mmCIF file of C-alpha atoms in Angstrom:
data_model
loop_
_atom_site.group_PDB
_atom_site.id
_atom_site.type_symbol
_atom_site.label_atom_id
_atom_site.label_comp_id
_atom_site.label_asym_id
_atom_site.label_seq_id
_atom_site.Cartn_x
_atom_site.Cartn_y
_atom_site.Cartn_z
ATOM 1 C CA MET A 26 10.180 -169.671 301.032
ATOM 2 C CA MET A 27 9.741 -172.631 298.169
ATOM 3 C CA LYS A 28 10.849 -170.975 294.759
ATOM 4 C CA LEU A 29 9.290 -171.830 291.927
ATOM 5 C CA LYS A 30 10.937 -171.854 288.890
ATOM 6 C CA ALA A 31 8.667 -170.918 286.047
ATOM 7 C CA VAL A 32 8.559 -170.811 282.200
ATOM 8 C CA ILE A 33 6.067 -168.266 280.323
ATOM 9 C CA VAL A 34 4.947 -169.041 276.583
ATOM 10 C CA GLU A 35 2.430 -166.671 275.183
ATOM 11 C CA ASP A 36 2.681 -165.223 271.405
ATOM 12 C CA SER A 37 1.594 -162.023 272.514
ATOM 13 C CA ARG A 38 4.430 -159.511 274.161
ATOM 14 C CA LEU A 39 1.549 -157.517 275.853
ATOM 15 C CA ALA A 40 0.296 -160.670 277.765
ATOM 16 C CA ARG A 41 3.925 -161.691 278.698
ATOM 17 C CA ASN A 42 4.054 -158.299 280.397
ATOM 18 C CA GLU A 43 0.832 -158.632 282.207
ATOM 19 C CA LEU A 44 1.816 -161.869 283.393
ATOM 20 C CA LYS A 45 5.194 -160.632 284.786
ATOM 21 C CA GLU A 46 3.016 -157.920 286.459
ATOM 22 C CA LEU A 47 0.709 -160.735 288.239
ATOM 23 C CA ILE A 48 4.109 -162.666 289.315
ATOM 24 C CA LYS A 49 5.853 -159.955 290.588
ATOM 25 C CA ALA A 50 3.559 -159.911 293.904
ATOM 26 C CA HIS A 51 4.722 -163.572 294.624
ATOM 27 C CA LYS A 52 8.300 -163.579 295.840
ATOM 28 C CA GLU A 53 8.273 -167.565 295.603
ATOM 29 C CA ILE A 54 8.506 -167.230 291.892
ATOM 30 C CA GLU A 55 11.771 -167.018 289.601
ATOM 31 C CA ILE A 56 10.628 -166.551 285.791
ATOM 32 C CA LEU A 57 13.842 -168.352 284.364
ATOM 33 C CA GLY A 58 12.675 -167.310 280.553
ATOM 34 C CA GLU A 59 9.846 -166.785 278.309
ATOM 35 C CA ALA A 60 9.128 -167.560 274.683
ATOM 36 C CA GLU A 61 6.766 -166.538 271.931
ATOM 37 C CA ASN A 62 6.216 -169.782 270.002
ATOM 38 C CA VAL A 63 6.324 -173.346 270.802
ATOM 39 C CA ASP A 64 9.420 -174.039 269.150
ATOM 40 C CA ASP A 65 11.358 -171.914 271.084
ATOM 41 C CA ALA A 66 9.546 -172.933 273.995
ATOM 42 C CA PHE A 67 10.529 -176.646 273.496
ATOM 43 C CA VAL A 68 14.091 -175.298 273.430
ATOM 44 C CA LEU A 69 13.870 -173.448 276.863
ATOM 45 C CA ILE A 70 11.801 -176.089 279.011
ATOM 46 C CA ASN A 71 14.097 -178.424 278.440
ATOM 47 C CA ASN A 72 17.426 -176.271 279.160
ATOM 48 C CA THR A 73 15.802 -174.622 282.065
ATOM 49 C CA LYS A 74 13.881 -177.773 283.803
ATOM 50 C CA PRO A 75 11.345 -175.331 285.170
ATOM 51 C CA ASP A 76 8.870 -176.505 288.122
ATOM 52 C CA LEU A 77 5.584 -174.548 286.456
ATOM 53 C CA LEU A 78 4.605 -173.387 283.024
ATOM 54 C CA PHE A 79 2.313 -170.459 282.126
ATOM 55 C CA LEU A 80 1.274 -171.950 278.685
ATOM 56 C CA ASP A 81 -1.144 -169.906 275.983
ATOM 57 C CA ILE A 82 -3.307 -172.310 274.179
ATOM 58 C CA ASN A 83 -3.695 -170.534 270.851
ATOM 59 C CA MET A 84 -0.791 -169.555 269.355
ATOM 60 C CA PRO A 85 0.078 -169.445 265.272
ATOM 61 C CA GLU A 86 1.572 -172.394 263.982
ATOM 62 C CA LYS A 87 1.629 -174.866 266.941
ATOM 63 C CA ASP A 88 -0.810 -174.103 269.753
ATOM 64 C CA GLY A 89 -0.111 -174.996 273.321
ATOM 65 C CA PHE A 90 -1.182 -178.987 273.508
ATOM 66 C CA GLU A 91 1.142 -179.738 270.623
ATOM 67 C CA LEU A 92 4.204 -178.300 272.772
ATOM 68 C CA LEU A 93 2.724 -180.564 275.640
ATOM 69 C CA GLU A 94 2.946 -183.678 273.210
ATOM 70 C CA MET A 95 6.586 -182.902 272.350
ATOM 71 C CA LEU A 96 7.798 -182.663 275.814
ATOM 72 C CA ASP A 97 8.790 -186.119 277.448
ATOM 73 C CA GLU A 98 8.651 -184.158 280.966
ATOM 74 C CA VAL A 99 5.981 -181.889 281.546
ATOM 75 C CA PRO A 100 5.780 -179.144 284.658
ATOM 76 C CA ILE A 101 3.210 -178.405 286.601
ATOM 77 C CA THR A 102 0.950 -176.513 283.602
ATOM 78 C CA ILE A 103 -1.487 -173.472 283.988
ATOM 79 C CA PHE A 104 -3.195 -172.270 280.833
ATOM 80 C CA THR A 105 -3.702 -169.376 280.173
ATOM 81 C CA THR A 106 -6.480 -168.558 277.445
ATOM 82 C CA ALA A 107 -8.889 -165.603 276.032
ATOM 83 C CA PHE A 108 -11.441 -168.291 274.946
ATOM 84 C CA ASP A 109 -13.567 -170.112 277.576
ATOM 85 C CA GLU A 110 -14.009 -173.135 274.871
ATOM 86 C CA TYR A 111 -10.366 -173.704 275.538
ATOM 87 C CA ALA A 112 -10.967 -173.016 279.425
ATOM 88 C CA ILE A 113 -13.194 -175.982 279.162
ATOM 89 C CA LYS A 114 -11.358 -178.355 276.780
ATOM 90 C CA SER A 115 -8.384 -177.620 278.963
ATOM 91 C CA PHE A 116 -9.941 -179.706 281.624
ATOM 92 C CA GLU A 117 -10.462 -182.609 279.207
ATOM 93 C CA TYR A 118 -6.342 -182.367 279.277
ATOM 94 C CA THR A 119 -6.420 -182.623 283.290
ATOM 95 C CA ALA A 120 -4.574 -179.103 283.417
ATOM 96 C CA PHE A 121 -3.837 -177.999 286.971
ATOM 97 C CA ASP A 122 -5.404 -174.839 286.193
ATOM 98 C CA TYR A 123 -6.393 -172.297 283.733
ATOM 99 C CA LEU A 124 -6.677 -168.640 283.890
ATOM 100 C CA LEU A 125 -9.131 -166.770 281.515
ATOM 101 C CA LYS A 126 -8.024 -163.908 279.890
ATOM 102 C CA PRO A 127 -7.641 -160.745 281.360
ATOM 103 C CA ILE A 128 -6.545 -162.608 284.637
ATOM 104 C CA ASN A 129 -7.769 -161.298 287.970
ATOM 105 C CA GLN A 130 -4.626 -160.330 290.430
ATOM 106 C CA LYS A 131 -7.224 -163.050 293.048
ATOM 107 C CA ARG A 132 -7.746 -165.648 290.747
ATOM 108 C CA PHE A 133 -3.789 -165.739 289.743
ATOM 109 C CA SER A 134 -2.828 -165.964 293.583
ATOM 110 C CA LYS A 135 -5.190 -168.228 294.110
ATOM 111 C CA SER A 136 -3.939 -171.017 291.094
ATOM 112 C CA ILE A 137 -0.131 -170.187 292.650
ATOM 113 C CA GLU A 138 -1.339 -171.424 296.293
ATOM 114 C CA LYS A 139 -2.603 -174.593 294.758
ATOM 115 C CA VAL A 140 0.441 -175.015 292.763
ATOM 116 C CA ILE A 141 2.518 -174.735 296.333
ATOM 117 C CA GLU A 142 0.373 -176.968 297.982
ATOM 118 C CA SER A 143 0.450 -179.397 295.599
ATOM 119 C CA MET A 144 4.064 -179.640 295.506
ATOM 120 C CA ASN A 145 4.386 -179.502 299.245
ATOM 121 C CA ASN A 146 2.085 -182.966 299.228
ATOM 122 C CA ASN A 147 4.214 -184.504 296.570
ATOM 123 C CA GLU A 148 6.360 -187.724 297.878
ATOM 124 C CA THR A 149 9.686 -188.138 297.407
ATOM 125 C CA SER A 150 10.394 -189.798 294.078
ATOM 126 C CA ILE A 151 12.524 -192.770 293.493
ATOM 127 C CA ILE A 152 15.022 -192.079 290.474
ATOM 128 C CA LYS A 153 18.102 -194.626 289.650
ATOM 129 C CA ASN A 154 19.667 -192.456 286.904
ATOM 130 C CA GLU A 155 19.835 -188.942 285.962
ATOM 131 C CA ASN A 156 18.034 -190.200 282.844
ATOM 132 C CA ALA A 157 15.230 -191.327 284.370
ATOM 133 C CA LEU A 158 11.807 -189.298 285.028
ATOM 134 C CA SER A 159 10.350 -188.557 288.730
ATOM 135 C CA LEU A 160 7.519 -190.643 289.746
ATOM 136 C CA ASP A 161 5.382 -187.134 290.043
ATOM 137 C CA LYS A 162 6.588 -185.972 286.910
ATOM 138 C CA GLN A 163 3.972 -185.280 284.298
ATOM 139 C CA ILE A 164 3.685 -186.645 281.172
ATOM 140 C CA PHE A 165 1.544 -185.840 278.008
ATOM 141 C CA ILE A 166 -0.427 -188.304 276.480
ATOM 142 C CA LYS A 167 -2.277 -187.607 273.337
ATOM 143 C CA ASP A 168 -4.228 -190.609 271.524
ATOM 144 C CA GLY A 169 -6.177 -188.988 268.752
ATOM 145 C CA GLU A 170 -8.320 -185.847 270.073
ATOM 146 C CA ASN A 171 -7.845 -187.213 273.829
ATOM 147 C CA CYS A 172 -5.143 -185.652 275.818
ATOM 148 C CA TRP A 173 -3.879 -186.459 279.091
ATOM 149 C CA LEU A 174 -1.628 -185.132 281.532
ATOM 150 C CA VAL A 175 -0.470 -188.077 283.702
ATOM 151 C CA LYS A 176 1.672 -188.459 286.521
ATOM 152 C CA LEU A 177 4.189 -191.049 285.862
ATOM 153 C CA LYS A 178 3.633 -192.933 289.215
ATOM 154 C CA ASP A 179 -0.372 -193.521 288.263
ATOM 155 C CA ILE A 180 0.813 -195.410 285.279
ATOM 156 C CA SER A 181 0.374 -199.101 286.022
ATOM 157 C CA LEU A 182 1.168 -200.703 282.615
ATOM 158 C CA PHE A 183 3.157 -200.151 279.359
ATOM 159 C CA GLU A 184 2.472 -202.598 276.435
ATOM 160 C CA ILE A 185 4.042 -202.214 272.855
ATOM 161 C CA VAL A 186 1.607 -202.790 269.935
ATOM 162 C CA GLY A 187 3.249 -202.475 266.991
ATOM 163 C CA ASN A 188 5.240 -199.298 266.637
ATOM 164 C CA TYR A 189 2.763 -198.099 269.509
ATOM 165 C CA THR A 190 3.035 -198.206 273.044
ATOM 166 C CA ARG A 191 -0.181 -198.777 275.426
ATOM 167 C CA VAL A 192 -0.445 -196.653 278.246
ATOM 168 C CA PHE A 193 -2.557 -198.046 280.863
ATOM 169 C CA PHE A 194 -4.162 -195.763 284.187
ATOM 170 C CA ASP A 195 -6.940 -195.354 285.395
ATOM 171 C CA GLN A 196 -8.822 -197.496 283.176
ATOM 172 C CA LYS A 197 -7.944 -195.506 280.100
ATOM 173 C CA LYS A 198 -5.423 -197.464 277.525
ATOM 174 C CA PRO A 199 -4.491 -194.651 275.395
ATOM 175 C CA LEU A 200 -1.628 -195.237 272.244
ATOM 176 C CA ILE A 201 1.358 -193.141 271.919
ATOM 177 C CA TYR A 202 3.752 -193.098 268.929
ATOM 178 C CA LYS A 203 6.684 -194.260 270.612
ATOM 179 C CA TYR A 204 8.681 -197.634 270.799
ATOM 180 C CA LEU A 205 8.701 -199.550 274.188
ATOM 181 C CA ALA A 206 12.256 -199.001 274.552
ATOM 182 C CA GLN A 207 12.233 -195.467 274.086
ATOM 183 C CA VAL A 208 9.555 -195.326 276.975
ATOM 184 C CA GLU A 209 12.004 -197.679 279.190
ATOM 185 C CA GLU A 210 14.721 -195.007 278.895
ATOM 186 C CA LYS A 211 13.116 -192.626 281.081
ATOM 187 C CA LEU A 212 11.300 -194.697 283.624
ATOM 188 C CA PRO A 213 12.951 -195.347 287.387
ATOM 189 C CA THR A 214 13.858 -198.888 287.428
ATOM 190 C CA GLU A 215 13.057 -199.276 290.917
ATOM 191 C CA VAL A 216 9.441 -198.842 290.323
ATOM 192 C CA PHE A 217 8.873 -200.075 286.738
ATOM 193 C CA PHE A 218 9.998 -203.527 285.754
ATOM 194 C CA ARG A 219 10.581 -205.468 282.427
ATOM 195 C CA ALA A 220 8.113 -208.370 282.750
ATOM 196 C CA ASN A 221 8.666 -209.576 279.088
ATOM 197 C CA ARG A 222 9.304 -208.475 275.547
ATOM 198 C CA GLN A 223 6.197 -206.719 275.234
ATOM 199 C CA GLN A 224 5.013 -205.296 278.591
ATOM 200 C CA ILE A 225 6.683 -203.004 281.792
ATOM 201 C CA ILE A 226 4.735 -202.764 284.776
ATOM 202 C CA ASN A 227 4.558 -200.450 287.814
ATOM 203 C CA ILE A 228 5.384 -202.751 290.969
ATOM 204 C CA ASN A 229 3.012 -200.360 293.110
ATOM 205 C CA HIS A 230 0.401 -201.371 291.269
ATOM 206 C CA VAL A 231 0.895 -205.434 291.479
ATOM 207 C CA LYS A 232 -2.149 -206.609 293.526
ATOM 208 C CA LYS A 233 -0.923 -210.800 293.378
ATOM 209 C CA VAL A 234 1.840 -212.855 292.243
ATOM 210 C CA VAL A 235 1.784 -216.746 291.852
ATOM 211 C CA SER A 236 3.566 -219.104 290.678
ATOM 212 C CA TRP A 237 3.216 -220.145 287.248
ATOM 213 C CA PHE A 238 4.775 -222.941 284.575
ATOM 214 C CA ASN A 239 7.985 -223.542 283.792
ATOM 215 C CA GLY A 240 9.510 -221.500 286.526
ATOM 216 C CA LYS A 241 7.650 -218.264 285.430
ATOM 217 C CA LEU A 242 5.395 -215.919 287.337
ATOM 218 C CA LYS A 243 2.244 -214.632 286.562
ATOM 219 C CA ILE A 244 1.002 -211.048 287.860
ATOM 220 C CA GLU A 245 -2.801 -209.684 288.781
ATOM 221 C CA MET A 246 -2.288 -205.959 288.471
ATOM 222 C CA ASN A 247 -4.984 -203.749 290.524
ATOM 223 C CA SER A 248 -6.325 -202.966 286.985
ATOM 224 C CA GLY A 249 -7.177 -206.298 286.340
ATOM 225 C CA GLU A 250 -4.609 -206.954 283.849
ATOM 226 C CA GLU A 251 -3.127 -210.347 283.781
ATOM 227 C CA ILE A 252 0.647 -210.238 283.118
ATOM 228 C CA GLU A 253 2.975 -213.363 282.378
ATOM 229 C CA ILE A 254 6.590 -212.882 283.418
ATOM 230 C CA SER A 255 8.904 -214.442 281.387
ATOM 231 C CA ARG A 256 11.126 -217.143 282.982
ATOM 232 C CA ARG A 257 14.298 -214.827 283.084
ATOM 233 C CA GLN A 258 13.140 -212.064 284.230
ATOM 234 C CA SER A 259 10.634 -213.996 287.028
ATOM 235 C CA TYR A 260 14.385 -214.893 288.330
ATOM 236 C CA LEU A 261 15.101 -211.196 288.345
ATOM 237 C CA PHE A 262 11.522 -210.163 289.732
ATOM 238 C CA LYS A 263 12.578 -212.389 292.478
ATOM 239 C CA GLU A 264 15.537 -210.828 293.256
ATOM 240 C CA GLN A 265 14.488 -207.509 293.135
ATOM 241 C CA LEU A 266 11.952 -207.727 295.306
ATOM 242 C CA SER A 267 13.139 -210.294 297.995
ATOM 243 C CA PHE A 268 15.265 -209.085 301.173
#
């Protein structure tokens, strides 16, 4: 039986207890811990690396969305909320699922079935070092009022813009407040390649490669962007992708 390691983040002790009662009917779920605020949850999640996060949205001081923004690696997230307005907003954040309080056992079980099905369908991820994120892990991206949970493998390009990095996925191009070098530290290098000083490409999203001037290569991405690979990196690109 697949074991799902879970963390509960909920400011109400009563609500946490209700969730734990629902979980008792699912032997495949192991609760690693619980937290009643975002700061404690951040430490707990980084220490335990759960597969699944039950996350309340409306909490004092910092809300559930702010927690996701703090995390480099986001577990499968099921929002729990007492408010319909938040439930609707969670879809804008592309949450895996949401549960409206009070949570119905049948609805809860259906959500867990979806989680297990999703995990069973995940492809084996490529990782070169222990610091890199796996391709199926989600990252949380926030740009103004717009937020997304995106699997790393669905990101085609990272591009430096001053002190920010632009992230390309699904025809969207939000900015995150991180240097490109910080992003690069978390990327599996077998899939993400530094094309030049400004851009990192996902080689699985490359549509075409053509020879360019002065020994350089030019890349056309599936999304239409054209990327020029520096001369030094062109040599490394050929070497990495050759037999």
